[in-house]
Amino acid sequence: MKKLFYMTLGLALVATGIVGIFLPLLPTTIFFILAAGCFAKSNPRLENWILTHPKIGPSVIQWQEHKVIPKRAKFFAFTGLIFGYLMFLKMSHPTILLAVAVALMMCAIAAYIASHPSKPLAT
């Protein structure tokens, strides 16, 4: 039952990652990273497919081994956070308290992203 859960979740994450390839504001790599983790617990063949995929694999491996977030990914993440926040302000007209709370949450996400190296550290 547990394997089926992880397999189903992994497939859903892959599908979301594929959608993210075509939608500019939906991140992609994080879904493949999570899918690889699910497949590690349910289907090693699919995990291997992700890790050896020429476009997806290198980013997933960089994260797994070094917790690296490439500069290009950081740029898109920061751009998405800013755009998302501006759309939130424009569309929902939040109270000042809610606007500040959401801004603080997004700043925490940006800090997490910024705190990770852009390339593997030399050892």
PDB file of C-alpha atoms in Angstrom:
ATOM      1  CA  MET A   1       0.000   0.000   0.000  1.00  0.00           C
ATOM      2  CA  LYS A   2       2.852   2.369   0.891  1.00  0.00           C
ATOM      3  CA  LYS A   3       4.629   1.690  -2.414  1.00  0.00           C
ATOM      4  CA  LEU A   4       1.427   2.380  -4.331  1.00  0.00           C
ATOM      5  CA  PHE A   5       1.013   5.705  -2.498  1.00  0.00           C
ATOM      6  CA  TYR A   6       4.584   6.797  -3.322  1.00  0.00           C
ATOM      7  CA  MET A   7       4.257   5.602  -6.912  1.00  0.00           C
ATOM      8  CA  THR A   8       0.998   7.522  -7.421  1.00  0.00           C
ATOM      9  CA  LEU A   9       2.403  10.636  -5.767  1.00  0.00           C
ATOM     10  CA  GLY A  10       5.578  10.375  -7.859  1.00  0.00           C
ATOM     11  CA  LEU A  11       3.586  10.128 -11.086  1.00  0.00           C
ATOM     12  CA  ALA A  12       1.458  13.138 -10.084  1.00  0.00           C
ATOM     13  CA  LEU A  13       4.630  15.107  -9.329  1.00  0.00           C
ATOM     14  CA  VAL A  14       6.136  14.177 -12.707  1.00  0.00           C
ATOM     15  CA  ALA A  15       2.924  15.300 -14.429  1.00  0.00           C
ATOM     16  CA  THR A  16       3.043  18.616 -12.559  1.00  0.00           C
ATOM     17  CA  GLY A  17       6.712  19.024 -13.461  1.00  0.00           C
ATOM     18  CA  ILE A  18       5.910  18.447 -17.133  1.00  0.00           C
ATOM     19  CA  VAL A  19       3.161  21.077 -16.979  1.00  0.00           C
ATOM     20  CA  GLY A  20       5.735  23.413 -15.380  1.00  0.00           C
ATOM     21  CA  ILE A  21       7.940  23.082 -18.457  1.00  0.00           C
ATOM     22  CA  PHE A  22       5.252  24.864 -20.476  1.00  0.00           C
ATOM     23  CA  LEU A  23       3.931  27.316 -17.858  1.00  0.00           C
ATOM     24  CA  PRO A  24       6.524  29.973 -17.074  1.00  0.00           C
ATOM     25  CA  LEU A  25       5.494  30.686 -13.475  1.00  0.00           C
ATOM     26  CA  LEU A  26       5.159  27.056 -12.360  1.00  0.00           C
ATOM     27  CA  PRO A  27       8.473  25.667 -11.118  1.00  0.00           C
ATOM     28  CA  THR A  28       9.643  22.431 -12.649  1.00  0.00           C
ATOM     29  CA  THR A  29      12.731  21.035 -10.963  1.00  0.00           C
ATOM     30  CA  ILE A  30      11.262  20.844  -7.465  1.00  0.00           C
ATOM     31  CA  PHE A  31       8.539  18.499  -8.712  1.00  0.00           C
ATOM     32  CA  PHE A  32      11.112  16.179 -10.294  1.00  0.00           C
ATOM     33  CA  ILE A  33      13.226  16.270  -7.115  1.00  0.00           C
ATOM     34  CA  LEU A  34      10.189  15.242  -5.065  1.00  0.00           C
ATOM     35  CA  ALA A  35       9.180  12.632  -7.659  1.00  0.00           C
ATOM     36  CA  ALA A  36      12.669  11.087  -7.529  1.00  0.00           C
ATOM     37  CA  GLY A  37      12.300  10.803  -3.749  1.00  0.00           C
ATOM     38  CA  CYS A  38       8.931   9.098  -4.126  1.00  0.00           C
ATOM     39  CA  PHE A  39      10.254   6.729  -6.776  1.00  0.00           C
ATOM     40  CA  ALA A  40      13.250   5.874  -4.568  1.00  0.00           C
ATOM     41  CA  LYS A  41      10.688   4.382  -2.174  1.00  0.00           C
ATOM     42  CA  SER A  42       8.477   2.747  -4.804  1.00  0.00           C
ATOM     43  CA  ASN A  43      10.062   2.240  -8.222  1.00  0.00           C
ATOM     44  CA  PRO A  44      13.853   2.489  -8.641  1.00  0.00           C
ATOM     45  CA  ARG A  45      13.477   2.185 -12.429  1.00  0.00           C
ATOM     46  CA  LEU A  46      11.505   5.452 -12.575  1.00  0.00           C
ATOM     47  CA  GLU A  47      13.915   7.103 -10.143  1.00  0.00           C
ATOM     48  CA  ASN A  48      16.741   6.095 -12.486  1.00  0.00           C
ATOM     49  CA  TRP A  49      14.800   7.524 -15.444  1.00  0.00           C
ATOM     50  CA  ILE A  50      14.649  10.917 -13.724  1.00  0.00           C
ATOM     51  CA  LEU A  51      18.300  10.831 -12.618  1.00  0.00           C
ATOM     52  CA  THR A  52      19.582   9.841 -16.071  1.00  0.00           C
ATOM     53  CA  HIS A  53      17.301  12.127 -18.078  1.00  0.00           C
ATOM     54  CA  PRO A  54      19.556  14.546 -20.007  1.00  0.00           C
ATOM     55  CA  LYS A  55      17.499  17.676 -19.193  1.00  0.00           C
ATOM     56  CA  ILE A  56      16.060  16.856 -15.754  1.00  0.00           C
ATOM     57  CA  GLY A  57      18.679  14.586 -14.207  1.00  0.00           C
ATOM     58  CA  PRO A  58      21.586  17.004 -13.704  1.00  0.00           C
ATOM     59  CA  SER A  59      19.523  19.486 -11.658  1.00  0.00           C
ATOM     60  CA  VAL A  60      18.016  16.735  -9.521  1.00  0.00           C
ATOM     61  CA  ILE A  61      21.429  15.178  -8.882  1.00  0.00           C
ATOM     62  CA  GLN A  62      22.960  18.572  -8.048  1.00  0.00           C
ATOM     63  CA  TRP A  63      20.239  19.086  -5.444  1.00  0.00           C
ATOM     64  CA  GLN A  64      20.511  15.586  -3.992  1.00  0.00           C
ATOM     65  CA  GLU A  65      24.291  15.667  -3.696  1.00  0.00           C
ATOM     66  CA  HIS A  66      25.076  19.319  -2.951  1.00  0.00           C
ATOM     67  CA  LYS A  67      21.772  21.162  -2.266  1.00  0.00           C
ATOM     68  CA  VAL A  68      22.612  23.425  -5.229  1.00  0.00           C
ATOM     69  CA  ILE A  69      20.128  25.867  -6.765  1.00  0.00           C
ATOM     70  CA  PRO A  70      21.590  27.203 -10.039  1.00  0.00           C
ATOM     71  CA  LYS A  71      21.655  30.977 -10.660  1.00  0.00           C
ATOM     72  CA  ARG A  72      19.147  30.669 -13.500  1.00  0.00           C
ATOM     73  CA  ALA A  73      16.709  28.809 -11.229  1.00  0.00           C
ATOM     74  CA  LYS A  74      17.185  31.421  -8.504  1.00  0.00           C
ATOM     75  CA  PHE A  75      16.466  34.199 -11.005  1.00  0.00           C
ATOM     76  CA  PHE A  76      13.225  32.536 -12.094  1.00  0.00           C
ATOM     77  CA  ALA A  77      12.255  31.799  -8.496  1.00  0.00           C
ATOM     78  CA  PHE A  78      12.793  35.401  -7.406  1.00  0.00           C
ATOM     79  CA  THR A  79      10.986  36.709 -10.485  1.00  0.00           C
ATOM     80  CA  GLY A  80       8.078  34.356  -9.796  1.00  0.00           C
ATOM     81  CA  LEU A  81       7.904  35.428  -6.151  1.00  0.00           C
ATOM     82  CA  ILE A  82       7.814  39.113  -7.084  1.00  0.00           C
ATOM     83  CA  PHE A  83       5.264  38.593  -9.855  1.00  0.00           C
ATOM     84  CA  GLY A  84       3.137  36.384  -7.618  1.00  0.00           C
ATOM     85  CA  TYR A  85       3.171  38.946  -4.825  1.00  0.00           C
ATOM     86  CA  LEU A  86       2.228  41.785  -7.168  1.00  0.00           C
ATOM     87  CA  MET A  87      -0.620  39.702  -8.585  1.00  0.00           C
ATOM     88  CA  PHE A  88      -1.741  38.842  -5.047  1.00  0.00           C
ATOM     89  CA  LEU A  89      -1.859  42.561  -4.175  1.00  0.00           C
ATOM     90  CA  LYS A  90      -3.670  43.502  -7.387  1.00  0.00           C
ATOM     91  CA  MET A  91      -6.222  40.693  -7.381  1.00  0.00           C
ATOM     92  CA  SER A  92      -7.105  40.309  -3.699  1.00  0.00           C
ATOM     93  CA  HIS A  93      -6.748  43.819  -2.251  1.00  0.00           C
ATOM     94  CA  PRO A  94      -5.600  42.383   1.091  1.00  0.00           C
ATOM     95  CA  THR A  95      -5.605  44.117   4.433  1.00  0.00           C
ATOM     96  CA  ILE A  96      -2.245  45.555   5.441  1.00  0.00           C
ATOM     97  CA  LEU A  97      -1.774  42.773   7.978  1.00  0.00           C
ATOM     98  CA  LEU A  98      -2.332  40.050   5.377  1.00  0.00           C
ATOM     99  CA  ALA A  99      -0.128  41.850   2.821  1.00  0.00           C
ATOM    100  CA  VAL A 100       2.709  42.042   5.357  1.00  0.00           C
ATOM    101  CA  ALA A 101       2.242  38.402   6.416  1.00  0.00           C
ATOM    102  CA  VAL A 102       2.404  37.194   2.809  1.00  0.00           C
ATOM    103  CA  ALA A 103       5.414  39.451   2.116  1.00  0.00           C
ATOM    104  CA  LEU A 104       7.235  38.004   5.131  1.00  0.00           C
ATOM    105  CA  MET A 105       6.471  34.460   4.002  1.00  0.00           C
ATOM    106  CA  MET A 106       7.773  35.196   0.516  1.00  0.00           C
ATOM    107  CA  CYS A 107      10.879  36.862   1.966  1.00  0.00           C
ATOM    108  CA  ALA A 108      11.518  33.705   3.993  1.00  0.00           C
ATOM    109  CA  ILE A 109      11.211  31.611   0.829  1.00  0.00           C
ATOM    110  CA  ALA A 110      13.580  33.978  -1.008  1.00  0.00           C
ATOM    111  CA  ALA A 111      16.066  33.781   1.872  1.00  0.00           C
ATOM    112  CA  TYR A 112      15.945  29.978   1.771  1.00  0.00           C
ATOM    113  CA  ILE A 113      16.632  30.003  -1.968  1.00  0.00           C
ATOM    114  CA  ALA A 114      19.410  32.593  -1.637  1.00  0.00           C
ATOM    115  CA  SER A 115      21.063  30.648   1.196  1.00  0.00           C
ATOM    116  CA  HIS A 116      21.847  27.683  -1.060  1.00  0.00           C
ATOM    117  CA  PRO A 117      24.943  27.678  -3.266  1.00  0.00           C
ATOM    118  CA  SER A 118      24.612  28.223  -7.016  1.00  0.00           C
ATOM    119  CA  LYS A 119      27.236  25.586  -7.772  1.00  0.00           C
ATOM    120  CA  PRO A 120      28.839  22.787  -5.797  1.00  0.00           C
ATOM    121  CA  LEU A 121      31.315  23.974  -3.176  1.00  0.00           C
ATOM    122  CA  ALA A 122      34.903  22.942  -3.813  1.00  0.00           C
ATOM    123  CA  THR A 123      36.144  20.350  -1.331  1.00  0.00           C
TER     124      THR A 123
END
